[in-house]
PDB file of C-alpha atoms in Angstrom:
ATOM      1  CA  UNK A   1       0.000   0.000   0.000  1.00 52.00           C
ATOM      2  CA  UNK A   2       2.789   2.334   0.880  1.00 57.00           C
ATOM      3  CA  UNK A   3       4.575   1.458  -2.333  1.00 59.00           C
ATOM      4  CA  UNK A   4       1.468   2.249  -4.363  1.00 58.00           C
ATOM      5  CA  UNK A   5       1.139   5.715  -2.818  1.00 56.00           C
ATOM      6  CA  UNK A   6       4.794   6.303  -3.317  1.00 56.00           C
ATOM      7  CA  UNK A   7       4.510   5.433  -7.000  1.00 58.00           C
ATOM      8  CA  UNK A   8       1.515   7.699  -7.434  1.00 60.00           C
ATOM      9  CA  UNK A   9       3.362  10.634  -5.875  1.00 59.00           C
ATOM     10  CA  UNK A  10       6.386  10.055  -8.083  1.00 59.00           C
ATOM     11  CA  UNK A  11       4.170   9.867 -11.169  1.00 60.00           C
ATOM     12  CA  UNK A  12       2.364  13.056 -10.219  1.00 58.00           C
ATOM     13  CA  UNK A  13       5.627  14.937  -9.579  1.00 56.00           C
ATOM     14  CA  UNK A  14       7.014  13.772 -12.886  1.00 56.00           C
ATOM     15  CA  UNK A  15       3.903  14.992 -14.709  1.00 59.00           C
ATOM     16  CA  UNK A  16       4.028  18.415 -13.004  1.00 55.00           C
ATOM     17  CA  UNK A  17       7.701  18.831 -13.772  1.00 55.00           C
ATOM     18  CA  UNK A  18       7.059  17.921 -17.406  1.00 54.00           C
ATOM     19  CA  UNK A  19       4.259  20.492 -17.602  1.00 53.00           C
ATOM     20  CA  UNK A  20       6.402  23.177 -15.990  1.00 49.00           C
ATOM     21  CA  UNK A  21       9.278  22.711 -18.371  1.00 51.00           C
ATOM     22  CA  UNK A  22       7.458  23.908 -21.530  1.00 56.00           C
ATOM     23  CA  UNK A  23       6.113  27.021 -19.702  1.00 55.00           C
ATOM     24  CA  UNK A  24       9.560  27.916 -18.415  1.00 58.00           C
ATOM     25  CA  UNK A  25      11.028  27.229 -21.826  1.00 58.00           C
ATOM     26  CA  UNK A  26       8.449  29.470 -23.505  1.00 62.00           C
ATOM     27  CA  UNK A  27       9.077  32.354 -21.096  1.00 60.00           C
ATOM     28  CA  UNK A  28      12.774  31.914 -21.563  1.00 61.00           C
ATOM     29  CA  UNK A  29      12.366  32.010 -25.342  1.00 68.00           C
ATOM     30  CA  UNK A  30      10.405  35.317 -25.178  1.00 65.00           C
ATOM     31  CA  UNK A  31      13.042  36.822 -22.908  1.00 69.00           C
ATOM     32  CA  UNK A  32      15.759  35.789 -25.309  1.00 69.00           C
ATOM     33  CA  UNK A  33      13.777  37.286 -28.198  1.00 64.00           C
ATOM     34  CA  UNK A  34      13.187  40.640 -26.532  1.00 64.00           C
ATOM     35  CA  UNK A  35      16.815  40.805 -25.441  1.00 70.00           C
ATOM     36  CA  UNK A  36      17.814  41.176 -29.082  1.00 68.00           C
ATOM     37  CA  UNK A  37      18.634  44.792 -30.052  1.00 67.00           C
ATOM     38  CA  UNK A  38      16.796  44.643 -33.343  1.00 70.00           C
ATOM     39  CA  UNK A  39      13.433  43.536 -31.914  1.00 67.00           C
ATOM     40  CA  UNK A  40      12.018  46.880 -30.721  1.00 73.00           C
ATOM     41  CA  UNK A  41      13.150  48.880 -33.785  1.00 77.00           C
ATOM     42  CA  UNK A  42      11.579  46.249 -35.961  1.00 78.00           C
ATOM     43  CA  UNK A  43       8.324  46.485 -34.005  1.00 78.00           C
ATOM     44  CA  UNK A  44       8.331  50.298 -34.316  1.00 77.00           C
ATOM     45  CA  UNK A  45       8.989  50.142 -38.054  1.00 82.00           C
ATOM     46  CA  UNK A  46       6.198  47.658 -38.544  1.00 83.00           C
ATOM     47  CA  UNK A  47       3.786  49.858 -36.589  1.00 82.00           C
ATOM     48  CA  UNK A  48       4.833  52.956 -38.580  1.00 82.00           C
ATOM     49  CA  UNK A  49       4.370  51.074 -41.836  1.00 83.00           C
ATOM     50  CA  UNK A  50       0.904  50.025 -40.740  1.00 84.00           C
ATOM     51  CA  UNK A  51      -0.056  53.599 -39.820  1.00 86.00           C
ATOM     52  CA  UNK A  52       1.278  54.993 -43.116  1.00 82.00           C
ATOM     53  CA  UNK A  53      -0.666  52.348 -44.988  1.00 84.00           C
ATOM     54  CA  UNK A  54      -3.870  53.295 -43.210  1.00 82.00           C
ATOM     55  CA  UNK A  55      -3.277  57.017 -43.944  1.00 80.00           C
ATOM     56  CA  UNK A  56      -2.611  56.278 -47.617  1.00 79.00           C
ATOM     57  CA  UNK A  57      -5.784  54.213 -47.858  1.00 77.00           C
ATOM     58  CA  UNK A  58      -7.754  56.975 -46.106  1.00 74.00           C
ATOM     59  CA  UNK A  59      -6.484  59.655 -48.486  1.00 74.00           C
ATOM     60  CA  UNK A  60      -7.104  57.499 -51.486  1.00 66.00           C
ATOM     61  CA  UNK A  61     -10.723  57.120 -50.459  1.00 59.00           C
ATOM     62  CA  UNK A  62     -11.271  60.912 -50.618  1.00 54.00           C
ATOM     63  CA  UNK A  63     -10.634  61.895 -47.012  1.00 49.00           C
ATOM     64  CA  UNK A  64     -14.317  62.200 -46.153  1.00 47.00           C
ATOM     65  CA  UNK A  65     -15.218  62.879 -42.554  1.00 42.00           C
ATOM     66  CA  UNK A  66     -18.873  62.362 -41.698  1.00 45.00           C
ATOM     67  CA  UNK A  67     -20.551  64.179 -38.869  1.00 46.00           C
ATOM     68  CA  UNK A  68     -23.262  62.678 -36.756  1.00 42.00           C
ATOM     69  CA  UNK A  69     -26.014  64.981 -38.018  1.00 44.00           C
ATOM     70  CA  UNK A  70     -25.858  65.341 -41.780  1.00 46.00           C
ATOM     71  CA  UNK A  71     -22.964  63.084 -42.870  1.00 46.00           C
ATOM     72  CA  UNK A  72     -21.482  66.003 -44.844  1.00 47.00           C
ATOM     73  CA  UNK A  73     -17.827  65.906 -45.808  1.00 46.00           C
ATOM     74  CA  UNK A  74     -15.346  68.541 -44.714  1.00 42.00           C
ATOM     75  CA  UNK A  75     -14.361  69.111 -48.354  1.00 43.00           C
ATOM     76  CA  UNK A  76     -17.964  69.788 -49.311  1.00 48.00           C
ATOM     77  CA  UNK A  77     -18.378  72.256 -46.452  1.00 46.00           C
ATOM     78  CA  UNK A  78     -15.334  74.256 -47.522  1.00 42.00           C
ATOM     79  CA  UNK A  79     -16.183  74.256 -51.207  1.00 47.00           C
ATOM     80  CA  UNK A  80     -19.852  75.109 -50.625  1.00 52.00           C
ATOM     81  CA  UNK A  81     -20.028  77.690 -47.795  1.00 49.00           C
ATOM     82  CA  UNK A  82     -23.381  78.715 -46.411  1.00 53.00           C
ATOM     83  CA  UNK A  83     -25.175  81.978 -47.057  1.00 52.00           C
ATOM     84  CA  UNK A  84     -23.882  83.451 -43.790  1.00 55.00           C
ATOM     85  CA  UNK A  85     -20.236  83.088 -44.776  1.00 53.00           C
ATOM     86  CA  UNK A  86     -18.177  86.277 -44.347  1.00 53.00           C
ATOM     87  CA  UNK A  87     -15.764  87.316 -47.128  1.00 53.00           C
ATOM     88  CA  UNK A  88     -12.116  86.879 -46.183  1.00 53.00           C
ATOM     89  CA  UNK A  89     -11.027  90.341 -47.380  1.00 58.00           C
ATOM     90  CA  UNK A  90     -12.943  93.356 -48.642  1.00 58.00           C
ATOM     91  CA  UNK A  91     -11.583  95.534 -51.468  1.00 71.00           C
ATOM     92  CA  UNK A  92      -9.472  98.451 -50.276  1.00 80.00           C
ATOM     93  CA  UNK A  93     -11.133 101.844 -50.789  1.00 88.00           C
ATOM     94  CA  UNK A  94      -9.074 104.406 -52.678  1.00 92.00           C
ATOM     95  CA  UNK A  95      -9.091 108.140 -52.000  1.00 94.00           C
ATOM     96  CA  UNK A  96     -10.867 110.504 -54.388  1.00 94.00           C
ATOM     97  CA  UNK A  97     -10.517 114.246 -54.879  1.00 95.00           C
ATOM     98  CA  UNK A  98     -12.754 116.117 -52.403  1.00 97.00           C
ATOM     99  CA  UNK A  99     -14.721 117.795 -55.205  1.00 96.00           C
ATOM    100  CA  UNK A 100     -17.443 116.571 -57.553  1.00 94.00           C
ATOM    101  CA  UNK A 101     -15.753 117.675 -60.780  1.00 93.00           C
ATOM    102  CA  UNK A 102     -11.967 117.998 -60.621  1.00 92.00           C
ATOM    103  CA  UNK A 103     -12.015 119.842 -63.957  1.00 92.00           C
ATOM    104  CA  UNK A 104     -14.000 122.754 -62.488  1.00 94.00           C
ATOM    105  CA  UNK A 105     -11.393 123.656 -59.859  1.00 95.00           C
ATOM    106  CA  UNK A 106      -7.728 124.564 -59.945  1.00 95.00           C
ATOM    107  CA  UNK A 107      -5.022 123.677 -57.487  1.00 94.00           C
ATOM    108  CA  UNK A 108      -3.895 127.137 -56.456  1.00 94.00           C
ATOM    109  CA  UNK A 109      -1.466 126.039 -53.759  1.00 94.00           C
ATOM    110  CA  UNK A 110       0.485 122.833 -53.163  1.00 93.00           C
ATOM    111  CA  UNK A 111       1.863 120.875 -50.230  1.00 95.00           C
ATOM    112  CA  UNK A 112       5.191 122.045 -48.810  1.00 93.00           C
ATOM    113  CA  UNK A 113       7.838 119.428 -49.647  1.00 91.00           C
ATOM    114  CA  UNK A 114      11.202 119.602 -47.883  1.00 89.00           C
ATOM    115  CA  UNK A 115      12.955 117.917 -50.815  1.00 89.00           C
ATOM    116  CA  UNK A 116      11.462 120.196 -53.469  1.00 90.00           C
ATOM    117  CA  UNK A 117      13.348 122.946 -55.271  1.00 92.00           C
ATOM    118  CA  UNK A 118      13.682 126.290 -53.508  1.00 90.00           C
ATOM    119  CA  UNK A 119      11.199 128.084 -55.758  1.00 91.00           C
ATOM    120  CA  UNK A 120       8.625 125.320 -55.224  1.00 92.00           C
ATOM    121  CA  UNK A 121       9.074 125.473 -51.457  1.00 90.00           C
ATOM    122  CA  UNK A 122       8.833 129.253 -51.500  1.00 91.00           C
ATOM    123  CA  UNK A 123       5.530 129.014 -53.378  1.00 91.00           C
ATOM    124  CA  UNK A 124       4.195 126.652 -50.708  1.00 90.00           C
ATOM    125  CA  UNK A 125       4.653 129.120 -47.834  1.00 91.00           C
ATOM    126  CA  UNK A 126       1.645 130.821 -46.247  1.00 90.00           C
ATOM    127  CA  UNK A 127       2.095 134.418 -45.080  1.00 87.00           C
ATOM    128  CA  UNK A 128       0.110 135.637 -42.103  1.00 85.00           C
ATOM    129  CA  UNK A 129       1.205 138.928 -40.601  1.00 83.00           C
ATOM    130  CA  UNK A 130       4.988 138.815 -40.571  1.00 84.00           C
ATOM    131  CA  UNK A 131       5.174 135.029 -40.412  1.00 89.00           C
ATOM    132  CA  UNK A 132       5.640 132.455 -43.170  1.00 90.00           C
ATOM    133  CA  UNK A 133       4.520 128.899 -42.426  1.00 92.00           C
ATOM    134  CA  UNK A 134       4.663 125.748 -44.606  1.00 93.00           C
ATOM    135  CA  UNK A 135       1.447 124.905 -46.419  1.00 94.00           C
ATOM    136  CA  UNK A 136       0.369 121.447 -45.208  1.00 94.00           C
ATOM    137  CA  UNK A 137      -2.322 120.628 -47.760  1.00 95.00           C
ATOM    138  CA  UNK A 138      -3.807 121.443 -51.145  1.00 95.00           C
ATOM    139  CA  UNK A 139      -5.891 124.539 -51.950  1.00 96.00           C
ATOM    140  CA  UNK A 140      -8.587 124.136 -54.616  1.00 97.00           C
ATOM    141  CA  UNK A 141     -10.658 126.991 -56.084  1.00 96.00           C
ATOM    142  CA  UNK A 142     -12.915 127.828 -59.030  1.00 96.00           C
ATOM    143  CA  UNK A 143     -11.813 130.433 -61.537  1.00 94.00           C
ATOM    144  CA  UNK A 144     -15.043 132.380 -61.013  1.00 95.00           C
ATOM    145  CA  UNK A 145     -14.499 132.471 -57.225  1.00 94.00           C
ATOM    146  CA  UNK A 146     -17.867 130.799 -56.580  1.00 95.00           C
ATOM    147  CA  UNK A 147     -18.679 128.304 -53.861  1.00 95.00           C
ATOM    148  CA  UNK A 148     -18.613 124.596 -54.675  1.00 97.00           C
ATOM    149  CA  UNK A 149     -19.511 121.334 -52.945  1.00 97.00           C
ATOM    150  CA  UNK A 150     -16.906 119.618 -50.788  1.00 97.00           C
ATOM    151  CA  UNK A 151     -17.020 115.801 -50.812  1.00 97.00           C
ATOM    152  CA  UNK A 152     -15.683 113.180 -48.395  1.00 97.00           C
ATOM    153  CA  UNK A 153     -12.494 111.788 -49.928  1.00 97.00           C
ATOM    154  CA  UNK A 154     -12.916 108.454 -48.083  1.00 96.00           C
ATOM    155  CA  UNK A 155     -15.566 106.728 -46.013  1.00 97.00           C
ATOM    156  CA  UNK A 156     -15.240 107.209 -42.272  1.00 97.00           C
ATOM    157  CA  UNK A 157     -16.565 108.887 -39.135  1.00 97.00           C
ATOM    158  CA  UNK A 158     -16.722 112.641 -38.594  1.00 97.00           C
ATOM    159  CA  UNK A 159     -14.385 113.280 -35.656  1.00 96.00           C
ATOM    160  CA  UNK A 160     -14.419 117.101 -35.586  1.00 96.00           C
ATOM    161  CA  UNK A 161     -16.718 119.937 -36.633  1.00 97.00           C
ATOM    162  CA  UNK A 162     -15.802 123.435 -35.468  1.00 96.00           C
ATOM    163  CA  UNK A 163     -15.396 127.055 -36.520  1.00 94.00           C
ATOM    164  CA  UNK A 164     -11.852 128.323 -36.289  1.00 92.00           C
ATOM    165  CA  UNK A 165     -11.129 132.083 -36.360  1.00 92.00           C
ATOM    166  CA  UNK A 166      -8.235 131.588 -38.790  1.00 92.00           C
ATOM    167  CA  UNK A 167      -9.240 128.708 -41.069  1.00 93.00           C
ATOM    168  CA  UNK A 168     -13.026 129.084 -40.901  1.00 93.00           C
ATOM    169  CA  UNK A 169     -15.336 126.113 -40.564  1.00 96.00           C
ATOM    170  CA  UNK A 170     -13.367 122.888 -40.298  1.00 96.00           C
ATOM    171  CA  UNK A 171     -14.338 119.210 -40.633  1.00 97.00           C
ATOM    172  CA  UNK A 172     -12.153 116.193 -39.845  1.00 97.00           C
ATOM    173  CA  UNK A 173     -13.016 112.610 -40.841  1.00 97.00           C
ATOM    174  CA  UNK A 174     -11.235 109.612 -39.338  1.00 97.00           C
ATOM    175  CA  UNK A 175     -10.964 106.602 -41.651  1.00 96.00           C
ATOM    176  CA  UNK A 176     -10.607 102.859 -40.939  1.00 94.00           C
ATOM    177  CA  UNK A 177      -7.090 102.823 -42.411  1.00 92.00           C
ATOM    178  CA  UNK A 178      -5.895 105.272 -39.719  1.00 93.00           C
ATOM    179  CA  UNK A 179      -5.739 108.346 -41.936  1.00 95.00           C
ATOM    180  CA  UNK A 180      -7.562 111.580 -41.102  1.00 97.00           C
ATOM    181  CA  UNK A 181      -8.761 113.919 -43.850  1.00 97.00           C
ATOM    182  CA  UNK A 182      -9.125 117.606 -42.968  1.00 97.00           C
ATOM    183  CA  UNK A 183     -11.373 120.113 -44.777  1.00 98.00           C
ATOM    184  CA  UNK A 184     -10.903 123.819 -43.967  1.00 97.00           C
ATOM    185  CA  UNK A 185     -12.069 127.194 -45.298  1.00 96.00           C
ATOM    186  CA  UNK A 186     -15.691 126.045 -45.405  1.00 97.00           C
ATOM    187  CA  UNK A 187     -18.686 128.366 -45.805  1.00 95.00           C
ATOM    188  CA  UNK A 188     -21.154 125.836 -44.359  1.00 95.00           C
ATOM    189  CA  UNK A 189     -21.148 122.280 -43.039  1.00 97.00           C
ATOM    190  CA  UNK A 190     -23.673 119.487 -43.731  1.00 96.00           C
ATOM    191  CA  UNK A 191     -22.487 116.889 -41.184  1.00 97.00           C
ATOM    192  CA  UNK A 192     -22.245 116.559 -37.422  1.00 96.00           C
ATOM    193  CA  UNK A 193     -19.565 115.086 -35.202  1.00 96.00           C
ATOM    194  CA  UNK A 194     -19.943 111.322 -34.840  1.00 96.00           C
ATOM    195  CA  UNK A 195     -21.767 110.866 -38.147  1.00 97.00           C
ATOM    196  CA  UNK A 196     -20.736 108.109 -40.546  1.00 97.00           C
ATOM    197  CA  UNK A 197     -20.079 109.312 -44.092  1.00 97.00           C
ATOM    198  CA  UNK A 198     -19.439 107.488 -47.320  1.00 97.00           C
ATOM    199  CA  UNK A 199     -16.849 108.320 -49.924  1.00 96.00           C
ATOM    200  CA  UNK A 200     -18.316 110.983 -52.212  1.00 96.00           C
ATOM    201  CA  UNK A 201     -20.897 112.332 -49.738  1.00 97.00           C
ATOM    202  CA  UNK A 202     -21.316 116.127 -49.792  1.00 97.00           C
ATOM    203  CA  UNK A 203     -20.141 117.305 -46.382  1.00 97.00           C
ATOM    204  CA  UNK A 204     -19.766 121.090 -46.843  1.00 97.00           C
ATOM    205  CA  UNK A 205     -19.354 124.034 -49.208  1.00 97.00           C
ATOM    206  CA  UNK A 206     -16.070 125.799 -49.856  1.00 97.00           C
ATOM    207  CA  UNK A 207     -15.732 129.342 -48.516  1.00 96.00           C
ATOM    208  CA  UNK A 208     -13.194 131.868 -47.279  1.00 94.00           C
ATOM    209  CA  UNK A 209     -10.903 132.088 -44.265  1.00 93.00           C
ATOM    210  CA  UNK A 210      -8.724 134.661 -42.560  1.00 92.00           C
ATOM    211  CA  UNK A 211      -5.419 132.769 -42.870  1.00 91.00           C
ATOM    212  CA  UNK A 212      -5.565 132.593 -46.675  1.00 91.00           C
ATOM    213  CA  UNK A 213      -7.955 135.424 -47.424  1.00 89.00           C
ATOM    214  CA  UNK A 214      -6.055 136.360 -50.594  1.00 89.00           C
ATOM    215  CA  UNK A 215      -7.122 133.027 -52.082  1.00 92.00           C
ATOM    216  CA  UNK A 216     -10.792 133.965 -52.029  1.00 94.00           C
ATOM    217  CA  UNK A 217     -13.335 131.128 -52.008  1.00 96.00           C
ATOM    218  CA  UNK A 218     -11.419 127.866 -51.847  1.00 96.00           C
ATOM    219  CA  UNK A 219     -11.033 124.516 -50.079  1.00 97.00           C
ATOM    220  CA  UNK A 220      -7.997 123.699 -47.982  1.00 97.00           C
ATOM    221  CA  UNK A 221      -7.594 119.886 -47.948  1.00 97.00           C
ATOM    222  CA  UNK A 222      -5.152 117.948 -45.734  1.00 96.00           C
ATOM    223  CA  UNK A 223      -4.323 114.311 -45.011  1.00 96.00           C
ATOM    224  CA  UNK A 224      -2.842 113.395 -41.616  1.00 96.00           C
ATOM    225  CA  UNK A 225      -1.403 110.168 -40.239  1.00 93.00           C
ATOM    226  CA  UNK A 226      -3.737 109.711 -37.287  1.00 87.00           C
ATOM    227  CA  UNK A 227      -5.624 112.174 -35.104  1.00 82.00           C
ATOM    228  CA  UNK A 228      -2.480 113.958 -33.920  1.00 85.00           C
ATOM    229  CA  UNK A 229      -0.182 112.743 -36.671  1.00 90.00           C
ATOM    230  CA  UNK A 230       1.886 114.631 -39.171  1.00 92.00           C
ATOM    231  CA  UNK A 231       0.396 115.990 -42.378  1.00 94.00           C
ATOM    232  CA  UNK A 232       1.425 114.231 -45.592  1.00 94.00           C
ATOM    233  CA  UNK A 233       1.109 115.198 -49.233  1.00 94.00           C
ATOM    234  CA  UNK A 234      -2.478 114.329 -50.239  1.00 95.00           C
ATOM    235  CA  UNK A 235      -1.459 113.801 -53.858  1.00 93.00           C
ATOM    236  CA  UNK A 236       0.209 110.492 -53.036  1.00 92.00           C
ATOM    237  CA  UNK A 237      -3.231 109.083 -52.132  1.00 92.00           C
ATOM    238  CA  UNK A 238      -5.323 110.665 -54.878  1.00 89.00           C
ATOM    239  CA  UNK A 239      -6.055 108.896 -58.143  1.00 64.00           C
ATOM    240  CA  UNK A 240      -4.552 110.399 -61.322  1.00 50.00           C
ATOM    241  CA  UNK A 241      -6.987 112.721 -63.075  1.00 46.00           C
ATOM    242  CA  UNK A 242      -7.068 114.877 -66.198  1.00 43.00           C
ATOM    243  CA  UNK A 243      -4.656 117.468 -67.507  1.00 36.00           C
ATOM    244  CA  UNK A 244      -5.604 119.968 -64.804  1.00 38.00           C
ATOM    245  CA  UNK A 245      -4.671 117.591 -62.009  1.00 37.00           C
ATOM    246  CA  UNK A 246      -1.603 117.882 -59.805  1.00 38.00           C
ATOM    247  CA  UNK A 247       1.502 116.059 -61.040  1.00 36.00           C
ATOM    248  CA  UNK A 248       3.801 114.317 -58.582  1.00 36.00           C
ATOM    249  CA  UNK A 249       5.192 116.147 -55.601  1.00 37.00           C
ATOM    250  CA  UNK A 250       5.441 119.456 -57.403  1.00 35.00           C
ATOM    251  CA  UNK A 251       1.674 119.679 -57.535  1.00 37.00           C
ATOM    252  CA  UNK A 252       1.451 121.470 -60.859  1.00 35.00           C
ATOM    253  CA  UNK A 253      -2.103 122.580 -61.480  1.00 36.00           C
ATOM    254  CA  UNK A 254      -1.969 124.648 -64.623  1.00 36.00           C
ATOM    255  CA  UNK A 255      -0.045 127.585 -66.038  1.00 34.00           C
ATOM    256  CA  UNK A 256       0.739 130.862 -64.379  1.00 32.00           C
ATOM    257  CA  UNK A 257      -1.718 132.610 -66.673  1.00 36.00           C
ATOM    258  CA  UNK A 258      -4.559 130.387 -65.494  1.00 34.00           C
ATOM    259  CA  UNK A 259      -3.593 130.978 -61.889  1.00 34.00           C
ATOM    260  CA  UNK A 260      -3.693 134.710 -62.445  1.00 35.00           C
ATOM    261  CA  UNK A 261      -7.439 134.558 -63.033  1.00 34.00           C
ATOM    262  CA  UNK A 262      -7.990 134.032 -59.323  1.00 35.00           C
ATOM    263  CA  UNK A 263      -7.517 137.771 -58.982  1.00 35.00           C
ATOM    264  CA  UNK A 264      -4.725 137.702 -56.433  1.00 36.00           C
ATOM    265  CA  UNK A 265      -1.119 138.438 -57.259  1.00 34.00           C
ATOM    266  CA  UNK A 266       0.158 136.264 -54.434  1.00 37.00           C
ATOM    267  CA  UNK A 267      -1.779 133.190 -55.589  1.00 36.00           C
ATOM    268  CA  UNK A 268      -0.674 133.761 -59.190  1.00 35.00           C
ATOM    269  CA  UNK A 269       2.953 133.949 -58.123  1.00 35.00           C
ATOM    270  CA  UNK A 270       2.663 130.788 -56.010  1.00 38.00           C
ATOM    271  CA  UNK A 271       0.886 128.794 -58.694  1.00 37.00           C
ATOM    272  CA  UNK A 272       3.168 130.098 -61.407  1.00 37.00           C
ATOM    273  CA  UNK A 273       6.243 128.877 -59.616  1.00 37.00           C
ATOM    274  CA  UNK A 274       4.578 125.516 -58.897  1.00 38.00           C
ATOM    275  CA  UNK A 275       3.634 125.105 -62.557  1.00 37.00           C
ATOM    276  CA  UNK A 276       7.133 125.843 -63.795  1.00 37.00           C
ATOM    277  CA  UNK A 277       5.836 126.081 -67.365  1.00 37.00           C
ATOM    278  CA  UNK A 278       6.852 129.685 -68.030  1.00 35.00           C
ATOM    279  CA  UNK A 279      10.439 130.838 -68.087  1.00 36.00           C
ATOM    280  CA  UNK A 280       9.747 133.856 -65.894  1.00 39.00           C
ATOM    281  CA  UNK A 281       7.758 131.948 -63.251  1.00 37.00           C
ATOM    282  CA  UNK A 282      10.675 131.718 -60.814  1.00 38.00           C
ATOM    283  CA  UNK A 283      11.435 135.421 -61.198  1.00 38.00           C
ATOM    284  CA  UNK A 284       7.789 136.313 -60.526  1.00 39.00           C
ATOM    285  CA  UNK A 285       7.799 134.262 -57.303  1.00 38.00           C
ATOM    286  CA  UNK A 286      11.060 135.801 -56.114  1.00 38.00           C
ATOM    287  CA  UNK A 287       9.749 139.329 -56.725  1.00 42.00           C
ATOM    288  CA  UNK A 288       6.517 138.553 -54.854  1.00 39.00           C
ATOM    289  CA  UNK A 289       8.468 137.126 -51.914  1.00 39.00           C
ATOM    290  CA  UNK A 290      10.756 140.178 -51.814  1.00 40.00           C
ATOM    291  CA  UNK A 291       7.740 142.536 -51.701  1.00 40.00           C
ATOM    292  CA  UNK A 292       6.368 140.541 -48.741  1.00 38.00           C
TER     293      UNK A 292
END
């Protein structure tokens, strides 16, 4: 009896040892496999190849992504925007001359340019009392000295409306691009501070002022870089116009003879030197300056 039990125990132990050997051998084989240096790089490369294959298959199928509601593709949404879509960029508004008909007015005084010739700079000086100051805009007037409509050169918001003892009624418009247009020597004003105006709207009528009273009825037009910024030559923003328009920085606006019809010797001398079309224009300006 004891021998039988002993044999059974030996048989059982042998069976358990035989079963344990394959498990230990298998674990040992996996450890040996993962101990190789090339195993993990190979696994990574295989995974990357699988991912790239899936991406390639996805792109080849059209790259459609369906949403839970309408099963509409992203491509279709981009190519067919809804009615409420906002344009990416609006066209940039260009500046126009602040008058309805540029051919009906003459540029009787130009912007003072530091780099201009001496006679051009001298013609762009404003005399008030015993003081000469640079002219920081353009002066426009009719030959018959009549009033004319003043238009907004750009769309924007009216930021100033006031009556100045020297320059008369004055309007300033601030524009989305940061520029400020200034309209002086006005006889009357049609807008109020804070009002929105569109390019080409009639905002005032040209009149007279004390600072440039020799110019008669005219519009003084300026362009500034910001509310308190420096004045810049308006002609660099204005579209080219007909033969009577200003040309470049010299601001030529006709011949000295045409300027003389304004009825003021000072304006004729200034415009004549700016035009530079007559041989004696520079002499006329020098004589006028010497008399002053």
